[in-house]
Amino acid sequence: MKRKSIHVAFAVLLGFIWSCKAIPSNRIISINNIGTANDKGIWLTHEHILVDFIGADSINPADWDHDTVIEKVRPNLEALKAHNVSYFVDCTPAYLGRDVRLLEKIANEFNLKVVTNTGFYGAGKNKFVPQFAKESSAQQLATIWTNEFKNGIDGTKIRPGFIKIGVDSQNPLDPIDEKLVHAACLTHLSTGLTIASHTGQAKGLWPQILLLKKYGISPSAFIWVHAQFEFDNEEYLKAAEAGCWISLDNLAYETEQHIEKLVFAKTHNILDHILISHDSGWYDPQKEVQQLNPYTNIFEVVIPELLKRGFTEEDINQLLVENPIKAFSVERRTIGTN
Ligand SMILES: [Zn+2]
């Protein structure tokens, strides 16, 4: 019995050493580039090229044509050049229209470091979770996602730069959503990919943070997506205290509300936990007429207003350059080490 437990401990140790070697520490993985955390550049941390809400059971890549999509998004992507945007995080998950071949064409044509993701999205009452995933264990899902990290997505060599999941914001979480969080934790431990979870109000955040801690994962590996939907600013202070990233990612709209939240964050010294983006775009294959929102409101409206309200150039640099590179850096983050 004793010998057996020594064997188990040895296997765990070997597994740990192997995975430490397998995870390239402090890397940023985009579609056409593996950079280091020293590669500075301006980020948009939550945007979309294409989203199809038809549902996991009906989605079909034949419903969109790459050239048509590229022509529709072209003006919005060309507009980014004037603002020196380097990194474009495409947050569309699998079964909602993630198309890495399309993203690769866009990355090359518009000279952007496009970051894509692995994971499944449970928000929307699991409409976007495929049937097989509803019946799979967390470990089985983590194996699929880790395999995308190691070998590439959809038969390509393109690797995810983060894990994107989604939950309906409630406490306790829906059981399938909770399983997705378990799978994301297991995938983080085997890959070092940061977990970005569509959450909304904070009530759905806390059960996720609790699960991370059960796995020994630091909340610094977690992005609270759509945090702008929380109305109680105290929750932002608690989230920053816990150590997670707070994503105010709807800055294409309701600009004044977001500016108030950013001023609150600066006043309370938690700007080092904030990510900003537009959650803008996107081509929708189910629509006859495409109305794509631009990705430039932050540069044209939000930043000038923040500067008027006492923000410094360093603050802006922190939001658009320094925080994102830390948040999306691929490294295993365990409690006590990060
Ligand atoms: Zn989004």
GROMACS .gro file of C-alpha atoms and ligand atoms in nm, residues 46-48 91 164 226 279 282, ligand 1:
model
    9
   46HIS     CA    1  -1.325   4.152  -2.625
   47GLU     CA    2  -1.456   4.191  -2.980
   48HIS     CA    3  -1.623   3.978  -3.246
   91CYS     CA    4  -1.435   3.622  -2.817
  164LYS     CA    5  -1.385   3.123  -2.329
  226HIS     CA    6  -1.942   4.167  -1.899
  279ASP     CA    7  -1.782   4.379  -2.748
  282TRP     CA    8  -2.018   4.154  -3.595
  339ZN      ZN    9  -1.892   3.926  -2.661
   0.00000   0.00000   0.00000
